[in-house]
């Protein structure tokens, strides 16, 4: 601890003791000294003399510093002195004694200065003066315990203008180093002029009273008797305090935590007692804008108007104030009393909850509050929980904290658990579709037991608790004010929750009424993508069970396979019953045989427009129109070339169209007996989807390579394309193979790959154009993201590509663009000859020539004009 001196003077002791000393505020003085009226008690700054008995100066001496000691050994021309203020034994020569050498005896008190021996460099005593023995007063003196705490057997004495106190260090636990006794110091003022310090030991305090720094005490002064060569205790011949009695305890600084802040005042929760104390903002020493609840502070306590208030409030580092000790060990117990959701008017207990547990072979009931739970999940009576025990340092109150619900708690509470699926989620809350209830159940995210977040369609288990009227009136929103809430939500594995009970028995029945798809049930003028959320119309199956004729509804979503059952079809099914309502329906429906009234056909999607499309027949020679309203399922999942099943029907004008279109598993549409020979050919007729003006659906390819089949033409359809999205144009060169159609045994082209090469005409920011004729357009658009390998194309590059047709807009574009070779690098265009001749003909005297006007002359960093160093031609490889 640093010295708290306010001021001091530096002096040299005269031959005879002075009668009075004056202290001045000398802030630059290195040492403060004060001499008692008895002429032997000297004090100095302890920070300047504590290093193994040497002064704080580099050479071990301090100019003008006087010390006291006892003559330990005296010979003819020299002797040794045992220092009183420190553990040191100094040599002195008799020539340094100021007085009659015959009067100097072993055991005499002397005063001296410390110097260095020029020959050995060791410290020695010089300018010795014998100190006359002092006569101590017999009256009791009042003083104050000083601030410097140490366990040195030789106590330093300090003279301060403002008395300060030093207690015996308590951290030594009554022990000290071998041969040392722990000591403290008391200070007192003499004649209102000087302040003096005296040492004391624990034996000098009456009734073993513990003294703290700043305590007011009364004592007697006594001179220690010192044997000549024994300095292992406090018997040094110095004046010390004896029979010390406590008069008044010093008021201590308190610590606490700001628990509330108002407009002009606040409250602090004290760290020494379980109590809050008021403070006004005018008493806060610091930045008031930065003060907030939870800050650690220290303060003094004063009484104003009969009440205690905090004064001189100052901030402390965060974490300084600790109210409680929390056990490392975890305990398990049972909730005996839960915290009420809405506290009653008479409830003043801050810890209203109770947990019963067996701790150290005895039953205990520990209180807990709202902040002691790890999560905000609702606790119920009987819950099996795990917790830590917190002990308040102020009143030793034990409570349960860090409370968490254990997974097996539902076996203890025996509460009624329900199941459901997360149906909707919002900001902080959501809704559960219940298995056993019609209404969706509201829940807060804080009620989820697991830390992992929930998602829509997650299966959960929960408890339903009613919400009281008072809780509903206090709810912040209408959703929270619902009558029932789901709490204690636990996530379940997929497949655990089921809304239906399905029979194990299989039934045989006949379709009595066909089910209508959702898109067909809607307005047929509306796209199915807009009407797919409409309810589908149910069908009916008639069957017998134990001789009783029954009917059961069914829906298309419950069919096995893509085929739709028709009126009179024989089907096999199971019966599913809704748990909540008991309604039954047929599920896992499988068609056993058809009535033969209408035939289901296979085809392939050839064209998709805005709200209709065309299906290529199984013989690949025709296309059948279908409206999206006849699509069973989501039309957005249809792609070119998909295999579908349909039924033919005739509409207005005796036109044939497909109805009850269903997407089925892909089948081999290109036929069998695919040849291995790859032929070269040219498209002589595209598909009708590319050229709607032609009457034939099929396209034609003519063989162009030399051979027996040169000049022969073969038809192709949508399934013949290697890439169903590729758009073959008339005149394009292709590679293909031949296959045989199963139903007609006709040869047709398959695995068609176009051979397209062209030059890049231009490239803009995110798109470009290829010099390639498609229909009436002389160039083909492409997007840069269609360029393979992420290459950056330049004008003139040769590329290979595919052409795709946008079925809805009818426009073609290039895709799968691959660079074959780079084009010629652009060459800088030379200046036109007319400009070159013009520059050659311009002279300085030419009035019509362009002029350069200097607006401001350049200047260098030194404000000089231009370069001051002569410029020279630099030689390559030579560094100046």
Short mmCIF file of C-alpha atoms in Angstrom, two decimals, residues 556-793:
data_model
loop_
_atom_site.label_atom_id
_atom_site.label_comp_id
_atom_site.label_asym_id
_atom_site.label_seq_id
_atom_site.Cartn_x
_atom_site.Cartn_y
_atom_site.Cartn_z
CA UNK A 556 -57.40 -39.66 -55.52
CA UNK A 557 -54.50 -38.93 -53.14
CA UNK A 558 -55.09 -42.34 -51.52
CA UNK A 559 -54.54 -44.33 -54.75
CA UNK A 560 -51.62 -46.71 -55.19
CA UNK A 561 -50.13 -46.00 -58.61
CA UNK A 562 -50.98 -43.30 -61.10
CA UNK A 563 -53.95 -44.99 -62.79
CA UNK A 564 -57.36 -43.58 -61.92
CA UNK A 565 -60.16 -46.02 -61.07
CA UNK A 566 -63.26 -45.72 -63.23
CA UNK A 567 -66.87 -46.48 -62.62
CA UNK A 568 -67.36 -50.22 -62.12
CA UNK A 569 -63.66 -51.01 -61.60
CA UNK A 570 -62.90 -53.68 -59.02
CA UNK A 571 -60.55 -52.39 -56.33
CA UNK A 572 -58.79 -53.57 -53.17
CA UNK A 573 -58.40 -51.16 -50.24
CA UNK A 574 -57.96 -50.61 -46.50
CA UNK A 575 -60.11 -48.45 -44.25
CA UNK A 576 -58.68 -45.47 -42.35
CA UNK A 577 -60.52 -43.84 -39.44
CA UNK A 578 -59.81 -40.29 -38.24
CA UNK A 579 -59.03 -40.40 -34.52
CA UNK A 580 -60.62 -37.08 -33.76
CA UNK A 581 -63.92 -37.46 -35.63
CA UNK A 582 -64.26 -41.18 -36.34
CA UNK A 583 -64.83 -40.57 -40.07
CA UNK A 584 -63.79 -43.44 -42.35
CA UNK A 585 -62.32 -43.45 -45.87
CA UNK A 586 -60.70 -45.94 -48.23
CA UNK A 587 -56.90 -45.78 -48.49
CA UNK A 588 -54.15 -47.77 -50.24
CA UNK A 589 -56.53 -48.33 -53.14
CA UNK A 590 -55.28 -50.79 -55.78
CA UNK A 591 -57.13 -51.48 -59.08
CA UNK A 592 -57.66 -55.21 -59.60
CA UNK A 593 -59.37 -55.14 -63.03
CA UNK A 594 -61.18 -52.67 -65.23
CA UNK A 595 -64.69 -52.84 -66.66
CA UNK A 596 -63.48 -52.28 -70.22
CA UNK A 597 -65.88 -49.42 -70.87
CA UNK A 598 -63.01 -47.00 -71.51
CA UNK A 599 -59.46 -47.75 -72.43
CA UNK A 600 -56.45 -46.05 -70.83
CA UNK A 601 -53.70 -45.12 -73.28
CA UNK A 602 -50.03 -44.30 -72.88
CA UNK A 603 -48.38 -41.25 -74.41
CA UNK A 604 -45.59 -38.73 -74.06
CA UNK A 605 -45.80 -35.01 -73.35
CA UNK A 606 -44.83 -33.26 -76.60
CA UNK A 607 -45.85 -29.62 -75.99
CA UNK A 608 -46.68 -27.45 -72.95
CA UNK A 609 -48.39 -24.09 -73.37
CA UNK A 610 -49.97 -21.65 -70.90
CA UNK A 611 -53.06 -23.73 -69.99
CA UNK A 612 -52.96 -26.65 -72.40
CA UNK A 613 -50.58 -29.08 -74.07
CA UNK A 614 -50.20 -31.98 -76.53
CA UNK A 615 -49.46 -35.65 -75.97
CA UNK A 616 -47.52 -37.74 -78.49
CA UNK A 617 -49.23 -41.11 -79.00
CA UNK A 618 -47.52 -44.43 -78.31
CA UNK A 619 -47.05 -44.87 -82.12
CA UNK A 620 -45.29 -41.45 -82.27
CA UNK A 621 -47.31 -40.45 -85.32
CA UNK A 622 -49.94 -38.12 -83.80
CA UNK A 623 -50.42 -35.61 -81.04
CA UNK A 624 -53.49 -35.36 -78.78
CA UNK A 625 -54.68 -32.11 -77.20
CA UNK A 626 -55.33 -31.92 -73.44
CA UNK A 627 -56.39 -29.12 -71.11
CA UNK A 628 -54.62 -28.63 -67.80
CA UNK A 629 -57.97 -29.05 -66.02
CA UNK A 630 -57.85 -32.73 -67.05
CA UNK A 631 -54.50 -33.23 -65.38
CA UNK A 632 -54.64 -35.42 -62.27
CA UNK A 633 -51.92 -33.91 -60.12
CA UNK A 634 -49.73 -30.84 -60.26
CA UNK A 635 -49.15 -29.69 -63.82
CA UNK A 636 -46.04 -27.83 -62.67
CA UNK A 637 -44.34 -31.20 -62.32
CA UNK A 638 -44.83 -32.04 -66.00
CA UNK A 639 -41.86 -31.83 -68.38
CA UNK A 640 -41.38 -32.55 -72.06
CA UNK A 641 -41.05 -36.27 -72.75
CA UNK A 642 -42.81 -37.39 -69.53
CA UNK A 643 -44.86 -40.59 -69.83
CA UNK A 644 -48.60 -40.09 -69.13
CA UNK A 645 -51.75 -42.20 -69.11
CA UNK A 646 -54.99 -40.80 -70.52
CA UNK A 647 -58.41 -41.55 -71.88
CA UNK A 648 -59.69 -40.36 -75.27
CA UNK A 649 -62.91 -38.37 -75.49
CA UNK A 650 -64.70 -36.31 -78.11
CA UNK A 651 -65.75 -32.76 -77.50
CA UNK A 652 -67.38 -30.03 -79.53
CA UNK A 653 -66.97 -30.41 -83.26
CA UNK A 654 -66.22 -34.08 -82.79
CA UNK A 655 -62.62 -33.17 -81.87
CA UNK A 656 -60.62 -35.77 -79.97
CA UNK A 657 -58.87 -34.78 -76.73
CA UNK A 658 -57.27 -36.46 -73.75
CA UNK A 659 -58.92 -36.49 -70.34
CA UNK A 660 -57.97 -37.84 -66.91
CA UNK A 661 -54.31 -37.35 -67.76
CA UNK A 662 -52.04 -38.93 -65.15
CA UNK A 663 -48.27 -38.90 -64.99
CA UNK A 664 -46.91 -42.45 -64.66
CA UNK A 665 -43.52 -44.07 -64.34
CA UNK A 666 -41.29 -43.62 -67.43
CA UNK A 667 -41.41 -46.37 -70.04
CA UNK A 668 -39.20 -47.11 -73.02
CA UNK A 669 -40.75 -44.88 -75.65
CA UNK A 670 -38.21 -45.25 -78.47
CA UNK A 671 -39.04 -48.90 -79.09
CA UNK A 672 -36.84 -51.93 -79.35
CA UNK A 673 -34.03 -53.12 -81.63
CA UNK A 674 -32.00 -49.88 -81.48
CA UNK A 675 -29.26 -50.01 -84.09
CA UNK A 676 -25.64 -49.39 -83.17
CA UNK A 677 -24.77 -47.52 -86.39
CA UNK A 678 -24.59 -43.72 -86.03
CA UNK A 679 -25.80 -41.98 -89.17
CA UNK A 680 -25.42 -38.42 -90.40
CA UNK A 681 -28.45 -36.61 -91.70
CA UNK A 682 -30.29 -33.38 -92.30
CA UNK A 683 -33.66 -32.28 -90.92
CA UNK A 684 -36.05 -31.93 -93.84
CA UNK A 685 -39.14 -31.39 -91.70
CA UNK A 686 -39.26 -30.30 -88.05
CA UNK A 687 -41.88 -31.30 -85.47
CA UNK A 688 -45.19 -29.47 -85.61
CA UNK A 689 -44.39 -27.86 -82.23
CA UNK A 690 -41.57 -26.00 -84.05
CA UNK A 691 -43.56 -25.26 -87.23
CA UNK A 692 -47.30 -25.17 -86.37
CA UNK A 693 -48.18 -24.45 -90.03
CA UNK A 694 -47.47 -28.02 -91.13
CA UNK A 695 -50.18 -30.67 -91.02
CA UNK A 696 -48.01 -33.67 -90.06
CA UNK A 697 -46.90 -34.05 -86.44
CA UNK A 698 -43.76 -36.11 -87.09
CA UNK A 699 -40.51 -34.62 -88.31
CA UNK A 700 -38.27 -36.15 -91.01
CA UNK A 701 -34.52 -36.68 -91.24
CA UNK A 702 -32.76 -37.49 -94.54
CA UNK A 703 -29.53 -39.54 -94.47
CA UNK A 704 -26.69 -37.52 -96.04
CA UNK A 705 -23.62 -39.73 -95.60
CA UNK A 706 -22.46 -42.02 -98.34
CA UNK A 707 -23.83 -45.55 -98.20
CA UNK A 708 -26.76 -47.76 -99.06
CA UNK A 709 -29.19 -45.68 -97.05
CA UNK A 710 -28.19 -42.30 -98.47
CA UNK A 711 -31.20 -40.24 -99.39
CA UNK A 712 -33.64 -42.24 -97.24
CA UNK A 713 -35.86 -40.37 -94.78
CA UNK A 714 -36.89 -41.49 -91.28
CA UNK A 715 -39.56 -39.95 -89.03
CA UNK A 716 -38.91 -38.78 -85.46
CA UNK A 717 -40.93 -37.55 -82.48
CA UNK A 718 -40.32 -35.96 -79.10
CA UNK A 719 -38.99 -39.17 -77.57
CA UNK A 720 -36.43 -39.44 -80.39
CA UNK A 721 -34.50 -36.44 -79.13
CA UNK A 722 -31.47 -37.01 -76.92
CA UNK A 723 -32.44 -33.73 -75.22
CA UNK A 724 -36.22 -33.35 -75.12
CA UNK A 725 -35.93 -29.59 -74.83
CA UNK A 726 -33.82 -29.29 -78.03
CA UNK A 727 -35.55 -27.56 -80.90
CA UNK A 728 -34.56 -28.99 -84.31
CA UNK A 729 -34.86 -26.58 -87.22
CA UNK A 730 -35.27 -27.41 -90.89
CA UNK A 731 -31.93 -27.89 -92.62
CA UNK A 732 -29.90 -28.66 -89.46
CA UNK A 733 -27.32 -31.44 -89.56
CA UNK A 734 -27.76 -34.21 -86.98
CA UNK A 735 -26.35 -37.54 -85.84
CA UNK A 736 -28.85 -40.28 -85.05
CA UNK A 737 -29.55 -44.00 -84.74
CA UNK A 738 -32.46 -46.15 -85.94
CA UNK A 739 -35.01 -48.11 -83.88
CA UNK A 740 -38.20 -50.10 -84.50
CA UNK A 741 -41.61 -49.01 -83.16
CA UNK A 742 -43.17 -51.93 -81.27
CA UNK A 743 -46.78 -51.47 -82.37
CA UNK A 744 -46.19 -50.64 -86.07
CA UNK A 745 -42.75 -52.20 -86.74
CA UNK A 746 -41.84 -48.93 -88.45
CA UNK A 747 -38.25 -47.67 -88.48
CA UNK A 748 -37.75 -44.25 -86.88
CA UNK A 749 -34.82 -42.04 -85.83
CA UNK A 750 -33.74 -41.97 -82.20
CA UNK A 751 -30.97 -40.56 -79.99
CA UNK A 752 -30.85 -37.50 -82.26
CA UNK A 753 -28.00 -35.08 -81.50
CA UNK A 754 -27.82 -31.88 -83.57
CA UNK A 755 -24.48 -30.79 -85.08
CA UNK A 756 -24.48 -27.02 -84.74
CA UNK A 757 -21.51 -24.71 -85.10
CA UNK A 758 -21.56 -20.96 -85.54
CA UNK A 759 -19.64 -17.79 -84.66
CA UNK A 760 -20.35 -15.43 -81.80
CA UNK A 761 -21.64 -12.20 -83.29
CA UNK A 762 -21.57 -10.02 -80.17
CA UNK A 763 -21.41 -10.22 -76.37
CA UNK A 764 -23.08 -7.72 -74.11
CA UNK A 765 -23.13 -7.62 -70.29
CA UNK A 766 -25.03 -10.82 -69.43
CA UNK A 767 -26.06 -12.05 -72.87
CA UNK A 768 -24.94 -12.29 -76.46
CA UNK A 769 -25.91 -13.37 -79.98
CA UNK A 770 -24.74 -16.18 -82.25
CA UNK A 771 -24.81 -15.92 -86.04
CA UNK A 772 -27.35 -18.68 -86.62
CA UNK A 773 -30.62 -18.58 -88.55
CA UNK A 774 -33.69 -19.76 -86.64
CA UNK A 775 -36.96 -19.20 -88.47
CA UNK A 776 -37.12 -15.59 -89.59
CA UNK A 777 -34.34 -14.44 -87.22
CA UNK A 778 -30.75 -14.29 -88.49
CA UNK A 779 -29.16 -14.50 -85.04
CA UNK A 780 -29.74 -16.58 -81.92
CA UNK A 781 -29.88 -15.20 -78.38
CA UNK A 782 -27.92 -16.80 -75.48
CA UNK A 783 -27.32 -15.97 -71.81
CA UNK A 784 -23.78 -16.06 -70.40
CA UNK A 785 -24.83 -18.57 -67.72
CA UNK A 786 -25.45 -21.07 -70.55
CA UNK A 787 -21.75 -20.98 -71.49
CA UNK A 788 -20.03 -24.15 -70.28
CA UNK A 789 -16.90 -24.10 -68.06
CA UNK A 790 -17.62 -20.46 -67.20
CA UNK A 791 -15.57 -19.18 -70.18
CA UNK A 792 -15.82 -15.59 -71.32
CA UNK A 793 -16.74 -15.58 -74.98
#
